[in-house]
Coordinates of C-alpha atoms and ligand atoms in Angstrom, one line a residue:
Chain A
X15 CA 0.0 0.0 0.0
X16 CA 0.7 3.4 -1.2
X17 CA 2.8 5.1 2.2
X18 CA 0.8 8.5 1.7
X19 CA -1.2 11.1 3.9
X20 CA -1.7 14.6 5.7
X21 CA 0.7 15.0 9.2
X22 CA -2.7 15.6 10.4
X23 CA -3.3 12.2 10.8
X24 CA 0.0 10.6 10.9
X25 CA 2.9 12.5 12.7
X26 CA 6.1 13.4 10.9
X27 CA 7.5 11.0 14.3
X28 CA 4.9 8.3 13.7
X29 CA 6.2 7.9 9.7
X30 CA 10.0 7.9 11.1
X31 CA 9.2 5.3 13.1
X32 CA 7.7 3.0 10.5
X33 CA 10.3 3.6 7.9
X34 CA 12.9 2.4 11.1
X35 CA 10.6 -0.3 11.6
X36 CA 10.5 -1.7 8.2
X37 CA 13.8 -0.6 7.4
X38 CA 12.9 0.9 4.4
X39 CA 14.3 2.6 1.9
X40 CA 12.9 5.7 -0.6
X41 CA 12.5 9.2 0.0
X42 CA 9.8 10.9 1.6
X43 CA 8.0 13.9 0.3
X44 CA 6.4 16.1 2.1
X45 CA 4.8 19.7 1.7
X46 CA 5.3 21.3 4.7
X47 CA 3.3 25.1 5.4
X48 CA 5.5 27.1 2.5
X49 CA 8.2 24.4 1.8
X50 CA 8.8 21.0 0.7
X51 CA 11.2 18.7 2.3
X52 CA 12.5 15.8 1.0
X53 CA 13.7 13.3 3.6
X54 CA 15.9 9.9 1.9
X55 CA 16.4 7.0 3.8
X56 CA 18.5 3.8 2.9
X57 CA 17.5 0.5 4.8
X58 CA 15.5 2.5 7.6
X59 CA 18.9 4.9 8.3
X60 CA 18.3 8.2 7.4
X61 CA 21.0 9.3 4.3
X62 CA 20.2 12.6 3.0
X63 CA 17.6 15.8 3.2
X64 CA 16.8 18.7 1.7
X65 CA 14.4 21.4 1.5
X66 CA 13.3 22.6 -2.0
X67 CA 14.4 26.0 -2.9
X68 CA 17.0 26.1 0.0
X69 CA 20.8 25.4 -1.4
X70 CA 22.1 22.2 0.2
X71 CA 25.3 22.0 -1.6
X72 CA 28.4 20.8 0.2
X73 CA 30.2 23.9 0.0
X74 CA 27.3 25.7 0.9
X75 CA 26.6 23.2 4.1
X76 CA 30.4 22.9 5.1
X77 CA 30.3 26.8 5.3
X78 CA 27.4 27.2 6.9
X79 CA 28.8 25.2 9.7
X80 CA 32.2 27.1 9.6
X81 CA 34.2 24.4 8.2
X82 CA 35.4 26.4 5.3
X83 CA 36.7 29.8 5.7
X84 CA 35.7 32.5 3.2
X85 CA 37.9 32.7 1.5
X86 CA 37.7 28.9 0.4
X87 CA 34.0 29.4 0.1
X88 CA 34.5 32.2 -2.7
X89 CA 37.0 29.8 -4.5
X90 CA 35.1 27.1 -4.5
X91 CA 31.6 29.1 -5.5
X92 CA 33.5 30.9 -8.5
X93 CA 35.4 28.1 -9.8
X94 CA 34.5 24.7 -8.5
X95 CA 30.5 24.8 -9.6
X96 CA 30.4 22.1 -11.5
X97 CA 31.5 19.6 -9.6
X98 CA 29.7 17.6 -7.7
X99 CA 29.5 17.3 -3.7
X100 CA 31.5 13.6 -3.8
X101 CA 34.3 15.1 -6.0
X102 CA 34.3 18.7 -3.8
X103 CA 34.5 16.1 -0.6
X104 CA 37.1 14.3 -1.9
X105 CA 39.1 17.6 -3.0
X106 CA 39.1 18.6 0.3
X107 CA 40.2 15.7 2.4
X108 CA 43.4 15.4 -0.2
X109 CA 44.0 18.9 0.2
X110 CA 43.6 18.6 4.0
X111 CA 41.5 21.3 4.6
X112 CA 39.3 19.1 6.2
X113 CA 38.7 15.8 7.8
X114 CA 36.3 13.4 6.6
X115 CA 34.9 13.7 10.5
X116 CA 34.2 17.3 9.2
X117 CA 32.0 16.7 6.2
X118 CA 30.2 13.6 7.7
X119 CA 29.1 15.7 10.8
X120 CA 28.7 18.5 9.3
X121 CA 26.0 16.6 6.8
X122 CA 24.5 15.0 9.6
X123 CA 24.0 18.4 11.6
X124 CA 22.2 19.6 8.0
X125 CA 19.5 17.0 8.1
X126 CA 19.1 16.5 12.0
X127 CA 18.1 20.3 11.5
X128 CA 15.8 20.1 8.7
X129 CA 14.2 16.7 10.5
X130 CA 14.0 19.0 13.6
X131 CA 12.2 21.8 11.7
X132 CA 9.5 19.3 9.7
X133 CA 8.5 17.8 13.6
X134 CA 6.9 21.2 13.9
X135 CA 4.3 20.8 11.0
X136 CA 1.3 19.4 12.0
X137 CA -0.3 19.7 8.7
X138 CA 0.8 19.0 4.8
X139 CA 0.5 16.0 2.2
X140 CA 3.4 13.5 2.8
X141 CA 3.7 10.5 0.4
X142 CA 6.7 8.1 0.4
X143 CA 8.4 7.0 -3.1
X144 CA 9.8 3.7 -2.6
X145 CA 12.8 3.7 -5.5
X146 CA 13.7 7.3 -5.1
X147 CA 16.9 7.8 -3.9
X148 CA 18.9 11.3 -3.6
X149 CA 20.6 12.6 -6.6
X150 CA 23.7 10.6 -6.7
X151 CA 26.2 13.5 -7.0
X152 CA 25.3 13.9 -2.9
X153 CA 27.1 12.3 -0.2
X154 CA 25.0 10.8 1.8
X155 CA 24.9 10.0 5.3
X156 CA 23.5 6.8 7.7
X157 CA 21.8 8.7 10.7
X158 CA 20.2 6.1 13.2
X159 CA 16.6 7.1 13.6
X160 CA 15.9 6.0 17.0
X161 CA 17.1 9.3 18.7
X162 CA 15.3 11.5 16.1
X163 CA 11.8 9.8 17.1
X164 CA 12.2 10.3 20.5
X165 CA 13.0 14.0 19.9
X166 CA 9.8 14.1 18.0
X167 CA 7.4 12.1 20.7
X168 CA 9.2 14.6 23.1
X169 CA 8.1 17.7 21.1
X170 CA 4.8 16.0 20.3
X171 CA 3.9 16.0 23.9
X172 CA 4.3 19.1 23.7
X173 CA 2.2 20.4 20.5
X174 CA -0.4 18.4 22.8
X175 CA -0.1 20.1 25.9
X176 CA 0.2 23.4 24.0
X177 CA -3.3 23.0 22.3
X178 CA -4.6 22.2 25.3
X179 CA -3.3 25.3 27.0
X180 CA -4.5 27.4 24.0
X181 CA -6.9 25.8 21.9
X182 CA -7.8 28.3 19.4
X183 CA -5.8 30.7 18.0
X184 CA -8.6 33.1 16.9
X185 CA -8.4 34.5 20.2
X186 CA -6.5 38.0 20.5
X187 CA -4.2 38.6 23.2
X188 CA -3.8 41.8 25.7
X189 CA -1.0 42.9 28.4
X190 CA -2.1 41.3 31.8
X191 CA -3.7 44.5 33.8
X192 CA -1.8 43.2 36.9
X193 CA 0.7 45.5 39.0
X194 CA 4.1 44.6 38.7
X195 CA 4.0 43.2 35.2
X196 CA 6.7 45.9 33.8
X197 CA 8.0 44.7 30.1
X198 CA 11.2 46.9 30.9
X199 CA 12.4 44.5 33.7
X200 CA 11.9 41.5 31.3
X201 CA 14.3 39.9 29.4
X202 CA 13.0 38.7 26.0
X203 CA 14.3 36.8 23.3
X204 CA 13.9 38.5 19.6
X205 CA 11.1 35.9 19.1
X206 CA 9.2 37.0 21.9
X207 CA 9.8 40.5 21.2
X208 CA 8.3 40.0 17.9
X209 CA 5.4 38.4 19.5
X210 CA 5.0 41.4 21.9
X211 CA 5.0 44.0 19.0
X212 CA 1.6 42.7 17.7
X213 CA -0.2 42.0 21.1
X214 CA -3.6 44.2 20.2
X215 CA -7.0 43.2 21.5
X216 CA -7.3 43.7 17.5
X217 CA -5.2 41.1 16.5
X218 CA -5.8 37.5 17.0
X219 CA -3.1 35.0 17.4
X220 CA -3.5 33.9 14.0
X221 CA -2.7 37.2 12.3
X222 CA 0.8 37.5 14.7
X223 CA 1.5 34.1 13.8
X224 CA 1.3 34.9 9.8
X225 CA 3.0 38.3 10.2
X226 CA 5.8 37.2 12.4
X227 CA 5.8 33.8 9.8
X228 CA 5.5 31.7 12.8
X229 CA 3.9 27.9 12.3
X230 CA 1.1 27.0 14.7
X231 CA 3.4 25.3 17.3
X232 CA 6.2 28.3 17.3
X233 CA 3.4 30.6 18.0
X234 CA 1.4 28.5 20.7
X235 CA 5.5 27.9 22.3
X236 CA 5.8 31.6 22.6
X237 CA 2.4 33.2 23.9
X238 CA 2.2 30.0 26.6
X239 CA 5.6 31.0 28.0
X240 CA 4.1 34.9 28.0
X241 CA 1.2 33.1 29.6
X242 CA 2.9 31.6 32.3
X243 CA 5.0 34.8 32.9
X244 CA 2.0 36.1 33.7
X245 CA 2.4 39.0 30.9
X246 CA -0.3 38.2 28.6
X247 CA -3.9 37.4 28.5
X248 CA -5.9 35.9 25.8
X249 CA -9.2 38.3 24.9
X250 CA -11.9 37.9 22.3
X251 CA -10.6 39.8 19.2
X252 CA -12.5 43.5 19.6
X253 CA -14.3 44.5 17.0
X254 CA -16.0 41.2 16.4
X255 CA -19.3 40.9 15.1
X256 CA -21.7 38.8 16.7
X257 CA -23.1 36.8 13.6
X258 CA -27.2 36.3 13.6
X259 CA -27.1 32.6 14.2
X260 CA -25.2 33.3 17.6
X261 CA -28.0 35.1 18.9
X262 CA -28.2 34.4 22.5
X263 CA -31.7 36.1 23.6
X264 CA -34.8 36.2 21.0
X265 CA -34.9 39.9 21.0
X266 CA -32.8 42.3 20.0
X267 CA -34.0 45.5 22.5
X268 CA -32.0 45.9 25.8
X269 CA -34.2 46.2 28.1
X270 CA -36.6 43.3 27.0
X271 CA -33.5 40.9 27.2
X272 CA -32.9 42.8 30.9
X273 CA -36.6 41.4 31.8
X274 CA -36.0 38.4 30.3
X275 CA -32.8 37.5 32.8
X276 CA -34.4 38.6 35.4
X277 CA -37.5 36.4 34.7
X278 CA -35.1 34.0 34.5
X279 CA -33.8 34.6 37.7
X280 CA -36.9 35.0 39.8
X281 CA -37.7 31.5 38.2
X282 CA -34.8 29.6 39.2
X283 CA -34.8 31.1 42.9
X284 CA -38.4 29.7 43.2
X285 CA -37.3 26.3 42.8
Chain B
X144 CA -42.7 31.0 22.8
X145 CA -39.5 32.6 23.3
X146 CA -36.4 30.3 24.1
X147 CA -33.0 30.8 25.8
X148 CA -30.4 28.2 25.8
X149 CA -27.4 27.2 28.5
X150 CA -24.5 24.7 28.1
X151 CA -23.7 22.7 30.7
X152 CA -19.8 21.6 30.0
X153 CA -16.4 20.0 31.4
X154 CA -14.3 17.3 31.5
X155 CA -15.9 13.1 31.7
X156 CA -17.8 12.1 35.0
X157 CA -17.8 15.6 36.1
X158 CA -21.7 15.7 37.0
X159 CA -22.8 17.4 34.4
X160 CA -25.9 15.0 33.9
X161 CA -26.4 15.1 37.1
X162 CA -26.3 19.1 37.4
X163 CA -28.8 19.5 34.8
X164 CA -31.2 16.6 36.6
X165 CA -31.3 18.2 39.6
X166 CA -32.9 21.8 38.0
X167 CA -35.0 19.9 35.1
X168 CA -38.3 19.5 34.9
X169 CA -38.4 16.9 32.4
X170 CA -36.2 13.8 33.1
X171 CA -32.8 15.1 31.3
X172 CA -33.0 13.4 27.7
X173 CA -29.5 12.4 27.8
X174 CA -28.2 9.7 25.6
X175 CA -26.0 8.0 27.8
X176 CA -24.0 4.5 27.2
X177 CA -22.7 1.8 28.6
X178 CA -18.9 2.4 28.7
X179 CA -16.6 0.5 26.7
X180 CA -13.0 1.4 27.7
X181 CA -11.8 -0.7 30.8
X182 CA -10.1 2.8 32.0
X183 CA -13.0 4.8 32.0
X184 CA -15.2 2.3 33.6
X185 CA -13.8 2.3 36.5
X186 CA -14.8 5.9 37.2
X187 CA -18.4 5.4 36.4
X188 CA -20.5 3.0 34.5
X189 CA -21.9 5.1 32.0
X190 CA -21.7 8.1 29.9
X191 CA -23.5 10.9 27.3
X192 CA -22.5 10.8 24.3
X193 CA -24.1 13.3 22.3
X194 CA -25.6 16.0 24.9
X195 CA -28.1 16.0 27.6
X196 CA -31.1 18.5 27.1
X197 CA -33.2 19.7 30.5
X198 CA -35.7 22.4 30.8
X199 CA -37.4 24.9 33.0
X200 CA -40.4 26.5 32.3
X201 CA -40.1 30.4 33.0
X202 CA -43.5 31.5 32.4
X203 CA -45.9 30.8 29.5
X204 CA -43.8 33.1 27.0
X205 CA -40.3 32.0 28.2
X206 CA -38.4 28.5 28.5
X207 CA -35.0 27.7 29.4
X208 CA -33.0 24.8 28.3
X209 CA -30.0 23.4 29.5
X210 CA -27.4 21.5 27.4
X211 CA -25.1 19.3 28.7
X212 CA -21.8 18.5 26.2
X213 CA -20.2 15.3 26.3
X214 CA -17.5 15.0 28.6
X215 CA -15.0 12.3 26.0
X216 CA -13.0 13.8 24.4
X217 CA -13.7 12.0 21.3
X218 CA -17.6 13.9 20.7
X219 CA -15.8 17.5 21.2
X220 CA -17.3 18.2 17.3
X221 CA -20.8 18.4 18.9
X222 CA -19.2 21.1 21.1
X223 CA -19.6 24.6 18.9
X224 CA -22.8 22.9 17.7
X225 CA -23.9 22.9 21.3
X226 CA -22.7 27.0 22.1
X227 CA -24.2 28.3 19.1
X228 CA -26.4 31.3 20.6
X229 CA -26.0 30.7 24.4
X230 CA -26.5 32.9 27.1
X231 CA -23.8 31.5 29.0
X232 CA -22.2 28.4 29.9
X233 CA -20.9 26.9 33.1
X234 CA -17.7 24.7 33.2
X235 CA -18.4 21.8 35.7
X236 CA -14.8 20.1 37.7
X237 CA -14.9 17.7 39.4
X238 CA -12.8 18.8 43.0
X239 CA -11.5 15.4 43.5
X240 CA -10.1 14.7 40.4
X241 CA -7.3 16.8 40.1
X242 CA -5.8 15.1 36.6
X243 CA -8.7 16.5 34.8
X244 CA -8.3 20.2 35.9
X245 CA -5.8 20.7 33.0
X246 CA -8.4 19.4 30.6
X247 CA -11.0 21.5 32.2
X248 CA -8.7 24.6 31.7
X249 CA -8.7 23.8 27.8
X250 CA -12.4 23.3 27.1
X251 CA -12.6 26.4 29.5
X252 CA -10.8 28.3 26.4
X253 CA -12.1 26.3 23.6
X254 CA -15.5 27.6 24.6
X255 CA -14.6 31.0 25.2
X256 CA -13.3 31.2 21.7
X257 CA -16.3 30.4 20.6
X258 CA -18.6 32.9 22.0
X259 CA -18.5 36.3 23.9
X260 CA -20.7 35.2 26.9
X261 CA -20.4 35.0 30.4
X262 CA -19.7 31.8 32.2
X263 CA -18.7 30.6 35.8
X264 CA -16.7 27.8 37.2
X265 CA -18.5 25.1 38.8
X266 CA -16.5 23.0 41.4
X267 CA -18.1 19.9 42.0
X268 CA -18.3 17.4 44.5
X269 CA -17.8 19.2 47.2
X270 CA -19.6 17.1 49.2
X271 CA -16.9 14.8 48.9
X272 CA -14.1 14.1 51.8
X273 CA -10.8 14.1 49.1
X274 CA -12.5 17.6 47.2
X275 CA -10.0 20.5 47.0
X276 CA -10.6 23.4 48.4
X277 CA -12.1 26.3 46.0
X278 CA -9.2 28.5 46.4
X279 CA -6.5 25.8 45.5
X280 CA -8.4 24.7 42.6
X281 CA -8.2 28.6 41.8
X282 CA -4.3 27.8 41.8
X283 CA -4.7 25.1 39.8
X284 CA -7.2 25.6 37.1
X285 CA -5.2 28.9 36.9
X286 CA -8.5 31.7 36.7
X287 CA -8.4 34.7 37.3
X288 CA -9.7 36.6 40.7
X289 CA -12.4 37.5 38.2
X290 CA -13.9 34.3 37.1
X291 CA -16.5 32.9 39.4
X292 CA -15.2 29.6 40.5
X293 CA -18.5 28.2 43.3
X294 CA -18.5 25.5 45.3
X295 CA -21.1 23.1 43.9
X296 CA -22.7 20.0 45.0
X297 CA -24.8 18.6 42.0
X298 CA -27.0 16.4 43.5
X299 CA -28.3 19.0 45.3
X300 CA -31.3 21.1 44.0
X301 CA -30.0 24.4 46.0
X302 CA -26.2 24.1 45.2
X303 CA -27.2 23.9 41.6
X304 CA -29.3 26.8 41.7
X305 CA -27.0 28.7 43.1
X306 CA -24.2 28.4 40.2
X307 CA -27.6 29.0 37.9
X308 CA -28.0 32.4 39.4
X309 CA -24.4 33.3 40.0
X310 CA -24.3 33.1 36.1
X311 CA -27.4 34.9 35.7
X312 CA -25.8 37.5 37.8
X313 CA -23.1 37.8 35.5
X314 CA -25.4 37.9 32.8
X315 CA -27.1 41.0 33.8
X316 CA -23.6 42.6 35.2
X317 CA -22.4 42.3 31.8
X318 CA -25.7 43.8 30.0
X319 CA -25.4 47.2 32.2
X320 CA -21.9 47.8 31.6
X321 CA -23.1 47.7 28.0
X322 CA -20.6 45.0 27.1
X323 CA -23.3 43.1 24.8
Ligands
LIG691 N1 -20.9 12.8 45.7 C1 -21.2 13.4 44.5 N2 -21.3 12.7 43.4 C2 -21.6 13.3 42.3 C3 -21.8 14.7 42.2 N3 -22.1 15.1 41.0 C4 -22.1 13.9 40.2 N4 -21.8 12.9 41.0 C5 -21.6 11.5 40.6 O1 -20.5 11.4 39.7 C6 -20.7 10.5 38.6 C7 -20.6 11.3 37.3 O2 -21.7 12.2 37.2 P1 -22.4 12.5 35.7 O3 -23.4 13.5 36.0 O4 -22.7 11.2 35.0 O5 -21.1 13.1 35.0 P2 -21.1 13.7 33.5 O6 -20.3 14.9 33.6 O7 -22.4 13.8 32.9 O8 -20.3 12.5 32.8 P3 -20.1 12.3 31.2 O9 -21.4 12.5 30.6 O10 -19.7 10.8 31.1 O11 -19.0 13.2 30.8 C8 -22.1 10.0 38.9 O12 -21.9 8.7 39.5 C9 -22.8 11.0 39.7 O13 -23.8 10.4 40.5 C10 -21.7 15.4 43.5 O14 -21.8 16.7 43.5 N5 -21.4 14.7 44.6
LIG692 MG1 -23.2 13.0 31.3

């Protein structure tokens, strides 16, 4: 059968863990919110990943992670372009500019990270080509799944309690009114400060996730620890229109719906 | 004949069956089961599963029904069907089950997103020897001074009317400040 969903219904970590179970080998596709990832896996080992779009080159990787200087970077962008990522490797360990360690690690780091980041969608059509391997010009790795699906049941647990804590995020937030909250004697990180910016009783959690480009679980992360700091509250968005069908009292005019309670009221003390 | 509407909601085996049979003057139309899951049945032998529905009789214009929501977790889609135009809603807890206050918390919020109206805390059970006391379950539910957390005992007529009119109460604060 077809290996093919939505991470709504089967988690990024429940799909790791099959492919470790069955020791499979393919590469999973999967359209995450704004990207697709491709995730490659020989005999149930995880060997290579990439994110459409992004540059995963060697070079590009081996400097991102400070293994090249540069200098070497610039040489190797301008002049070394066509070659692919096993010959650049190979270049470099003869040249002894780096260790094999280097490039293997360094590789391993890229795909842990781009693993770490797909845990965090909760939503997007997966589907997992059996014969597809990476393109063969990569070096590949063998990454041991185990530790990466614990990482994900541990961060799953989370997205759980997290949506528990703040179910909806149509809600709007608003400073906590309580003395002593001072935002001056608080030391945020730019994430939270970006959060902070957009706290309005007009804008609900949804709009400061889209325009700090926040996922659903990166948002939820942030406003709980505000939460718990005690700095925030969540509101109804102002400004809200009560639709017709969510008409609580049959009448529209005030003072017939005041009568009304108070009916109400008389009623149940007589009881 | 004019109608007005409250839900009745929180986590399983809180009492809200029982809350809205101790006010109704109709035996509470509840669709309850027989519970299947070994875990669950231990706590109680059966359970609603898609709402209750009681009612009281105002006057010959004017009747009130209660709602009570499911308390699995599984039937929370009936749950925004449920709220749709209510005056209010109370959020029953059981006191002496302390693992389902977090749960409580979140269906707390998930109704609150749904609609603007007032609601009160109801802590139940508190007829019971193991029930928390109201001000630690404050602590733990984590509400504010300003939500209405009442000590609530559902199989008794007064206790329940008591929460009724505290939310009423809340109902008609809100309507003078002009909030609605
Ligand atoms: N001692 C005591 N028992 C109560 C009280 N309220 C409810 N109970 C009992 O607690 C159990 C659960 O009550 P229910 O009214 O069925 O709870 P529920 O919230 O409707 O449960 P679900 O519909 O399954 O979610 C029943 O055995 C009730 O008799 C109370 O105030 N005191
Ligand atoms: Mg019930």
């Amino acid at each position: 059968m077809a290996l093919r969903g939505n991470l709504r219904d089967i988690t990024f970590t429940q799909i790791l863990n099959l492919i470790n179970l069955a020791k499979k080998t393919g590469t999973l596709v999967v359209e995450g919110p704004g990207e697709t990832a491709q995730v490659s896996f020989r005999e149930g080992k995880l060997a290579y990943a990439q994110v459409e779009k992004e540059e995963s080159r060697l070079a590009v990787i081996l400097n991102k992670n400070k293994k090249l200087s540069a200098n070497q970077y610039r040489a190797i962008v301008q002049h070394g372009s066509n070659i692919s990522d096993k010959e650049l490797g190979l270049m470099l360990i003869n040249a002894g500019y780096i260790s094999k360690d280097d490039i293997l690690l360094s590789l391993q780091q890229h795909c842990m990270d781009i693993a770490h980041r797909m845990f965090t969608w909760v939503e997007g059509f997966f589907r997992f080509e059996n014969d597809m391997l990476p393109p063969d010009n990569r070096i590949n790795v063998r990454l041991d799944l185990e530790n990466l699906i614990i990482e994900g049941s541990r961060q799953l647990r989370e997205w759980e309690h997290l949506q528990d804590e703040i179910p909806s995020l149509d809600m709007s937030l608003k400073f906590a009114d309580r003395p002593g909250a001072n935002l001056k004697n608080i030391n945020l990180s730019v994430e939270e400060w970006r959060v902070v910016s957009y706290i309005n009783i007009k804008n609900t959690m949804h709009q400061i996730a889209h325009t700090t480009k926040m996922n659903d679980l990166e948002i939820r992360r942030i406003i709980f620890g505000l939460l718990q700091a005690g700095l925030v509250e969540i509101v109804r968005p102002a400004g809200q229109p009560v639709t017709g069908s969510m008409r609580s009292f049959p009448t529209e005019n005030k003072e017939e719906q005041k009568s009304l309670v108070n009916r109400l009221i008389d009623r149940i003390r007589s009881l | 004949m004019q109608t007005v509407k409250m839900v009745v909601t929180g986590p399983f085996s809180a009492g809200k069956t029982e809350f809205i049979q101790s006010v109704s003057e109709i035996d509470v139309v509840s669709t309850e089961r027989k519970i299947s899951s070994s875990g669950e049945r231990t706590v109680k032998e059966s359970t609603t599963v898609a709402m209750d529905f009681g009612r009281i009789t105002v006057d010959d214009d004017l009747v009130l029904y209660l709602f009570g929501t499911p308390g699995q977790k599984r039937f929370d889609f009936m749950w925004e069907i449920l709220s749709e135009g209510m005056l209010g809603f109370i959020v029953m807890v059981d006191s002496t089950r302390p693992e389902t206050y977090r749960e409580a918390r979140s269906i707390l919020e998930t109704f609150r997103a749904y609609a603007p109206t007032p609601y009160v805390v109801a802590a139940n059970k508190q007829d019971k020897e193991d029930a928390w006391e109201i001000e630690d379950m404050r602590h733990a539910l984590r509400l504010d001074p300003k939500v209405k957390l009442l000590p609530c005992i559902a199989t008794d007529r007064d206790s329940v009317k008591k929460v009724l009119l505290e939310l009423l109460y809340s109902i008609l604060t809100e309507m003078e400040n002009g909030k609605r």
